[in-house]
């Protein structure tokens, strides 16, 4: 049996205020072609199908069109819900979907697999929707679930119990943060912002393959436990990470082979760093006019209307950051507090402030003159009072 593992579609997400719907439609077209060209039998979508619990109408249309396209290849499709999805909304039509498309969103159905046969016998697919302990502990009050690690451990215990009652091979599908993940490869935004409720890798012992979602970069935690990542780049931090799907072959004995199949990137992401005038150079414009651009300009002082100027040269400039180059002299390495303590006069205090906010660069000659003029005027005014 040949399986394609994808996840974290996030239909409806924007990229720095720009719609990703057209880009996703292009990538989904390539994904359908992957399924057809590789004679895939089963497509797994491991959660976060939508980016919101209340997706807009076009998001449903894109999902529907994509599921129909996958179904028309002859492959079966198994979908689970992630933390961004509303399990109720994603699953409400599950009973009405055409044969061969399975949407698994019910925690109480974890031990009831979707079973698909091939020439070697049955393969049991156990879908574990995203499990928020505070919400799902009502289903298993005796388990005393407080963390996602405990909850996922309980769910996998149900899976192993159901496996013991059935002959054949097994695949588990889950959406969580598993131990062993490289935290630099496109963690989704809620994971970065909150605490990490890590699920130990040994929790996933048992099935022949475990298809995980929740992390936006591909990762192999072991030969049989993997993240496929998102099919589209959703942040500049992901720009160097390949997009694609895992293709898994099961033989009569279990896992036989796993290989990566890349997906196209509709618009490249690039980060340009340097003085603003250098970033705006003709050479950069020629090379990156059609790319999503993040500009990190290193000028000492903030520049006037940098985004407007960048947009004029790079139509797809999505982000601009002022990251002044750090001075390496001894004075610049002093803390702001130390500089203030060393300052005796008001002029020195102002100079210390400017060095602090300008990454070690003090006032220019004309600025020093203005500072002294203002302070002199203040002294004269106080004397006349």
Coordinates of C-alpha atoms in Angstrom, one line a residue:
X1 CA 0.0 0.0 0.0
X2 CA 1.2 3.5 -0.9
X3 CA 0.4 6.4 1.4
X4 CA 0.9 10.1 1.0
X5 CA 1.3 12.1 4.2
X6 CA 0.5 15.8 4.2
X7 CA -0.6 18.2 6.9
X8 CA -1.1 21.8 8.1
X9 CA -2.8 23.2 5.0
X10 CA -4.1 26.3 7.0
X11 CA -6.6 27.2 4.3
X12 CA -7.6 30.8 4.8
X13 CA -4.3 32.0 6.4
X14 CA -2.9 35.3 5.1
X15 CA 0.8 36.0 4.6
X16 CA 1.5 39.5 6.0
X17 CA -2.0 40.6 5.0
X18 CA -1.9 38.9 1.6
X19 CA -4.3 36.1 0.6
X20 CA -2.7 32.7 0.1
X21 CA -5.8 31.1 -1.6
X22 CA -4.4 31.3 -5.2
X23 CA -1.0 29.9 -4.1
X24 CA -2.6 27.1 -2.2
X25 CA -4.8 26.2 -5.1
X26 CA -1.7 25.9 -7.3
X27 CA 0.1 23.8 -4.7
X28 CA -3.0 21.5 -4.2
X29 CA -3.1 21.0 -8.0
X30 CA 0.5 19.8 -7.8
X31 CA -0.4 17.6 -4.8
X32 CA -3.2 15.9 -6.7
X33 CA -0.7 15.3 -9.5
X34 CA 1.7 13.7 -7.0
X35 CA -1.0 11.3 -5.9
X36 CA -1.9 10.4 -9.5
X37 CA 1.7 10.0 -10.8
X38 CA 2.8 8.0 -7.8
X39 CA -0.2 5.7 -7.8
X40 CA -1.0 6.6 -4.2
X41 CA -3.7 4.5 -2.5
X42 CA -4.4 6.6 0.6
X43 CA -3.9 10.3 1.3
X44 CA -3.5 11.4 5.0
X45 CA -4.1 15.0 6.0
X46 CA -2.9 15.3 9.6
X47 CA -4.8 18.3 11.0
X48 CA -5.0 22.1 10.6
X49 CA -6.9 21.8 7.4
X50 CA -8.2 25.3 8.0
X51 CA -6.5 28.2 9.7
X52 CA -9.5 29.3 11.6
X53 CA -12.3 27.6 13.5
X54 CA -14.7 29.8 11.5
X55 CA -13.3 29.7 7.9
X56 CA -14.8 31.9 5.2
X57 CA -16.8 30.5 2.3
X58 CA -13.9 30.4 -0.2
X59 CA -11.9 28.2 2.2
X60 CA -14.7 25.5 2.1
X61 CA -14.8 25.8 -1.7
X62 CA -11.0 25.2 -2.0
X63 CA -11.1 22.3 0.4
X64 CA -14.1 20.7 -1.4
X65 CA -12.5 21.1 -4.8
X66 CA -9.2 19.6 -3.5
X67 CA -10.9 16.6 -1.8
X68 CA -12.8 15.9 -5.0
X69 CA -9.6 16.1 -7.0
X70 CA -7.9 13.7 -4.7
X71 CA -10.8 11.3 -4.8
X72 CA -10.9 11.3 -8.6
X73 CA -7.3 9.9 -8.6
X74 CA -8.7 6.7 -7.1
X75 CA -7.1 7.3 -3.7
X76 CA -8.8 7.1 -0.4
X77 CA -8.6 10.3 1.8
X78 CA -8.4 10.4 5.6
X79 CA -8.6 13.8 7.3
X80 CA -8.1 14.6 11.0
X81 CA -8.7 17.9 12.8
X82 CA -5.9 20.1 14.3
X83 CA -5.9 22.9 16.9
X84 CA -6.8 25.5 14.3
X85 CA -9.8 23.6 13.1
X86 CA -13.2 23.4 14.7
X87 CA -13.7 19.7 14.9
X88 CA -17.5 20.1 14.8
X89 CA -17.4 22.3 11.7
X90 CA -14.8 20.2 9.9
X91 CA -16.6 16.9 10.7
X92 CA -20.3 17.9 10.5
X93 CA -20.6 16.5 6.9
X94 CA -18.5 13.4 7.5
X95 CA -21.5 11.1 7.2
X96 CA -22.5 12.7 3.9
X97 CA -19.2 12.6 2.1
X98 CA -18.7 10.3 -0.8
X99 CA -17.3 6.8 -0.2
X100 CA -13.5 7.0 0.2
X101 CA -13.3 10.3 2.0
X102 CA -13.1 10.0 5.8
X103 CA -13.1 12.9 8.2
X104 CA -12.1 11.8 11.7
X105 CA -12.8 14.4 14.4
X106 CA -14.5 12.5 17.2
X107 CA -12.2 11.7 20.2
X108 CA -14.5 8.9 21.3
X109 CA -14.0 7.2 17.9
X110 CA -10.2 7.0 18.2
X111 CA -10.3 3.2 18.7
X112 CA -12.5 2.7 15.7
X113 CA -10.1 2.7 12.7
X114 CA -10.8 3.2 9.0
X115 CA -9.7 -0.1 7.5
X116 CA -8.5 -0.3 3.9
X117 CA -7.3 -3.6 2.3
X118 CA -4.6 -4.3 -0.1
X119 CA -3.2 -7.6 -1.5
X120 CA -1.3 -8.2 1.8
X121 CA -4.4 -7.7 4.0
X122 CA -5.9 -4.9 6.0
X123 CA -4.3 -1.7 7.1
X124 CA -6.0 0.1 10.0
X125 CA -5.9 3.9 10.1
X126 CA -6.4 5.4 13.6
X127 CA -7.3 9.1 13.4
X128 CA -6.5 11.1 16.6
X129 CA -7.9 14.7 16.4
X130 CA -6.2 17.5 18.2
X131 CA -6.8 16.7 21.9
X132 CA -7.1 19.7 24.2
X133 CA -7.0 18.2 27.7
X134 CA -9.5 20.7 29.3
X135 CA -12.1 19.8 26.6
X136 CA -11.6 16.1 26.1
X137 CA -11.0 14.9 29.7
X138 CA -14.8 14.6 30.1
X139 CA -14.7 11.6 27.8
X140 CA -12.3 9.7 30.1
X141 CA -12.8 11.2 33.6
X142 CA -11.1 8.2 35.2
X143 CA -7.8 9.0 33.4
X144 CA -7.1 12.3 35.2
X145 CA -5.8 14.0 32.1
X146 CA -4.1 17.4 32.7
X147 CA -1.5 17.7 30.0
X148 CA -1.5 17.0 26.3
X149 CA 1.3 14.5 26.9
X150 CA -1.0 12.6 29.2
X151 CA -3.9 12.9 26.8
X152 CA -2.0 11.7 23.8
X153 CA -0.6 8.8 25.9
X154 CA -4.1 7.8 26.8
X155 CA -5.2 8.1 23.2
X156 CA -2.3 5.9 21.9
X157 CA -3.2 3.4 24.6
X158 CA -6.6 3.2 23.1
X159 CA -5.0 2.7 19.6
X160 CA -2.7 -0.1 20.9
X161 CA -5.7 -1.8 22.5
X162 CA -7.6 -1.7 19.3
X163 CA -4.6 -2.9 17.4
X164 CA -4.3 -6.0 19.7
X165 CA -7.9 -6.9 18.7
X166 CA -7.2 -6.8 14.9
X167 CA -4.8 -8.5 12.5
X168 CA -2.9 -6.5 10.0
X169 CA -0.8 -3.3 9.8
X170 CA -1.6 0.0 11.5
X171 CA -1.1 3.7 10.9
X172 CA -1.8 6.4 13.5
X173 CA -2.5 10.1 12.6
X174 CA -2.0 12.8 15.3
X175 CA -1.6 16.5 15.7
X176 CA 0.8 17.5 18.5
X177 CA 4.3 18.7 19.5
X178 CA 6.4 15.6 19.8
X179 CA 9.8 15.3 21.6
X180 CA 12.8 15.5 19.3
X181 CA 11.4 18.3 17.1
X182 CA 14.0 20.8 16.0
X183 CA 12.5 24.0 17.3
X184 CA 14.1 26.1 14.5
X185 CA 12.1 24.7 11.7
X186 CA 8.9 26.6 11.4
X187 CA 7.0 25.9 14.5
X188 CA 3.5 27.2 14.1
X189 CA 2.7 30.5 15.7
X190 CA 0.8 29.3 18.8
X191 CA 3.5 26.8 19.6
X192 CA 6.1 29.7 19.6
X193 CA 3.9 32.0 21.7
X194 CA 2.9 29.5 24.4
X195 CA 4.5 26.8 26.5
X196 CA 5.5 23.5 24.8
X197 CA 3.4 20.6 26.0
X198 CA 5.8 17.9 24.7
X199 CA 4.7 14.4 23.9
X200 CA 7.5 11.8 24.5
X201 CA 8.4 9.9 21.4
X202 CA 7.8 6.5 23.0
X203 CA 4.1 7.4 23.3
X204 CA 3.9 6.6 19.6
X205 CA 5.3 3.0 19.9
X206 CA 3.2 0.4 18.1
X207 CA 1.9 1.4 14.7
X208 CA 3.9 0.8 11.5
X209 CA 3.8 4.5 10.7
X210 CA 2.8 7.6 12.6
X211 CA 1.7 10.7 10.5
X212 CA 2.1 13.8 12.6
X213 CA 0.9 17.4 12.0
X214 CA 1.5 20.7 13.9
X215 CA 5.0 21.6 12.8
X216 CA 5.5 23.5 9.6
X217 CA 8.8 22.0 8.5
X218 CA 9.3 18.4 7.6
X219 CA 11.0 16.2 10.2
X220 CA 11.8 12.6 10.8
X221 CA 11.7 11.8 14.5
X222 CA 12.4 8.2 13.7
X223 CA 12.0 6.0 10.6
X224 CA 8.3 5.6 11.3
X225 CA 7.4 8.9 13.1
X226 CA 7.4 12.0 10.9
X227 CA 6.1 15.5 10.3
X228 CA 5.3 16.4 6.7
X229 CA 5.1 20.2 7.4
X230 CA 3.0 22.7 5.7
X231 CA 2.6 22.7 1.9
X232 CA 3.2 26.5 1.7
X233 CA 5.6 28.9 3.4
X234 CA 3.7 30.8 6.0
X235 CA 6.5 32.9 7.5
X236 CA 10.0 34.2 6.4
X237 CA 11.5 31.9 9.1
X238 CA 10.4 28.9 6.9
X239 CA 11.9 30.3 3.6
X240 CA 14.8 27.8 3.3
X241 CA 12.6 24.8 4.1
X242 CA 11.5 22.6 1.3
X243 CA 7.8 22.0 0.9
X244 CA 6.4 18.6 0.0
X245 CA 4.9 15.3 1.2
X246 CA 6.1 12.0 2.5
X247 CA 5.3 9.0 0.4
X248 CA 5.2 5.8 2.5
X249 CA 5.2 2.2 1.2
X250 CA 3.9 -0.6 3.4
X251 CA 4.5 -4.2 2.5
X252 CA 3.2 -7.4 4.1
X253 CA 5.6 -7.0 7.0
X254 CA 5.0 -3.3 7.7
X255 CA 7.0 -0.2 6.8
X256 CA 9.1 -0.8 3.7
X257 CA 10.2 2.6 2.4
X258 CA 9.6 6.4 3.0
X259 CA 10.7 9.0 0.5
X260 CA 10.2 12.8 0.1
X261 CA 8.3 14.3 -2.8
X262 CA 8.8 18.0 -3.2
X263 CA 6.0 20.5 -4.0
X264 CA 6.4 23.7 -6.0
X265 CA 6.8 27.1 -4.3
X266 CA 4.5 29.6 -6.1
X267 CA 6.5 32.6 -5.0
X268 CA 9.9 32.4 -3.4
X269 CA 10.6 34.1 0.0
X270 CA 13.9 36.1 0.4
X271 CA 15.4 38.2 3.2
X272 CA 17.5 41.1 2.0
X273 CA 19.9 42.7 4.6
X274 CA 22.0 45.8 4.4
X275 CA 21.7 49.6 4.2
X276 CA 18.4 50.6 2.6
X277 CA 20.0 52.1 -0.5
X278 CA 21.9 48.8 -1.1
X279 CA 18.7 46.8 -0.7
X280 CA 17.0 49.1 -3.3
X281 CA 19.8 48.5 -5.8
X282 CA 19.1 47.6 -9.4
X283 CA 20.8 44.3 -8.9
X284 CA 18.5 43.2 -6.1
X285 CA 15.4 44.5 -8.0
X286 CA 16.4 42.4 -11.0
X287 CA 16.9 39.3 -9.0
X288 CA 13.9 39.6 -6.6
X289 CA 11.2 41.6 -8.2
X290 CA 8.8 38.6 -8.2
X291 CA 9.7 37.3 -4.8
X292 CA 8.2 37.9 -1.4
X293 CA 10.7 40.2 0.2
X294 CA 11.6 40.8 3.9
X295 CA 13.9 43.8 4.1
X296 CA 16.2 44.2 7.1
X297 CA 17.9 47.5 6.7
X298 CA 21.0 48.2 8.8
X299 CA 21.2 52.0 8.6
X300 CA 22.1 53.6 11.9
X301 CA 19.0 55.8 11.9
X302 CA 15.4 54.9 10.9
X303 CA 14.8 55.9 7.3
X304 CA 11.8 57.8 6.0
X305 CA 8.9 55.7 4.6
X306 CA 11.0 52.6 4.1
X307 CA 8.0 50.4 3.1
X308 CA 6.7 52.8 0.5
X309 CA 10.2 53.0 -1.1
X310 CA 10.6 49.3 -1.0
X311 CA 7.1 48.6 -2.5
X312 CA 8.0 50.9 -5.4
X313 CA 10.9 48.6 -6.2
X314 CA 9.6 45.2 -4.9
X315 CA 5.9 44.9 -5.5
X316 CA 5.8 41.8 -3.2
X317 CA 7.7 43.4 -0.2
X318 CA 5.8 42.0 2.8
X319 CA 7.9 43.0 5.7
X320 CA 10.5 45.7 6.7
X321 CA 12.6 45.7 9.9
X322 CA 15.1 48.3 11.1
X323 CA 18.1 46.3 12.4
X324 CA 21.0 48.7 12.8
X325 CA 24.5 47.3 12.7
X326 CA 26.0 46.9 16.1
X327 CA 29.1 48.9 16.9
X328 CA 32.0 46.9 18.2
X329 CA 33.8 49.6 20.3
X330 CA 34.1 49.3 24.1
X331 CA 31.6 52.2 24.7
X332 CA 28.9 50.5 22.7
X333 CA 29.1 47.4 24.7
X334 CA 28.4 49.2 28.0
X335 CA 24.8 49.0 29.3
X336 CA 22.6 52.1 29.2
X337 CA 22.7 52.2 33.0
X338 CA 26.5 52.2 33.0
X339 CA 26.6 55.0 30.4
X340 CA 24.2 57.1 32.5
X341 CA 26.2 56.6 35.6
X342 CA 29.4 57.7 33.8
X343 CA 27.7 60.9 32.4
X344 CA 28.2 64.1 34.4
X345 CA 26.6 66.8 32.3
X346 CA 23.2 66.9 30.5
X347 CA 25.0 66.8 27.2
X348 CA 26.7 63.5 28.2
X349 CA 23.4 62.1 29.3
X350 CA 21.8 62.9 26.0
X351 CA 24.7 61.5 24.1
X352 CA 24.4 58.3 26.2
X353 CA 20.8 58.0 25.3
X354 CA 21.5 58.5 21.6
X355 CA 24.2 55.8 21.7
X356 CA 21.8 53.5 23.4
X357 CA 19.0 53.8 20.8
X358 CA 21.3 54.0 17.8
X359 CA 23.3 50.8 18.6
X360 CA 26.4 52.6 19.8
X361 CA 26.3 55.6 17.3
X362 CA 26.4 58.9 19.1
X363 CA 25.2 62.3 17.8
X364 CA 26.7 63.7 14.6
X365 CA 28.5 67.0 14.7
X366 CA 25.5 69.1 13.7
X367 CA 23.3 67.3 16.3
X368 CA 25.8 68.0 19.0
X369 CA 25.7 71.7 18.1
X370 CA 21.8 71.6 18.3
X371 CA 21.9 69.8 21.7
X372 CA 24.2 72.5 23.1
X373 CA 22.2 75.3 21.7
X374 CA 19.0 73.9 23.2
X375 CA 20.6 73.4 26.6
X376 CA 22.1 76.9 26.5
X377 CA 18.7 78.4 25.7
X378 CA 17.3 76.5 28.6
X379 CA 19.9 77.8 31.0
X380 CA 19.3 81.4 29.8
X381 CA 15.5 80.9 30.2
X382 CA 15.9 79.6 33.8
X383 CA 18.2 82.5 34.7
X384 CA 15.6 85.1 33.5
X385 CA 12.7 83.5 35.6

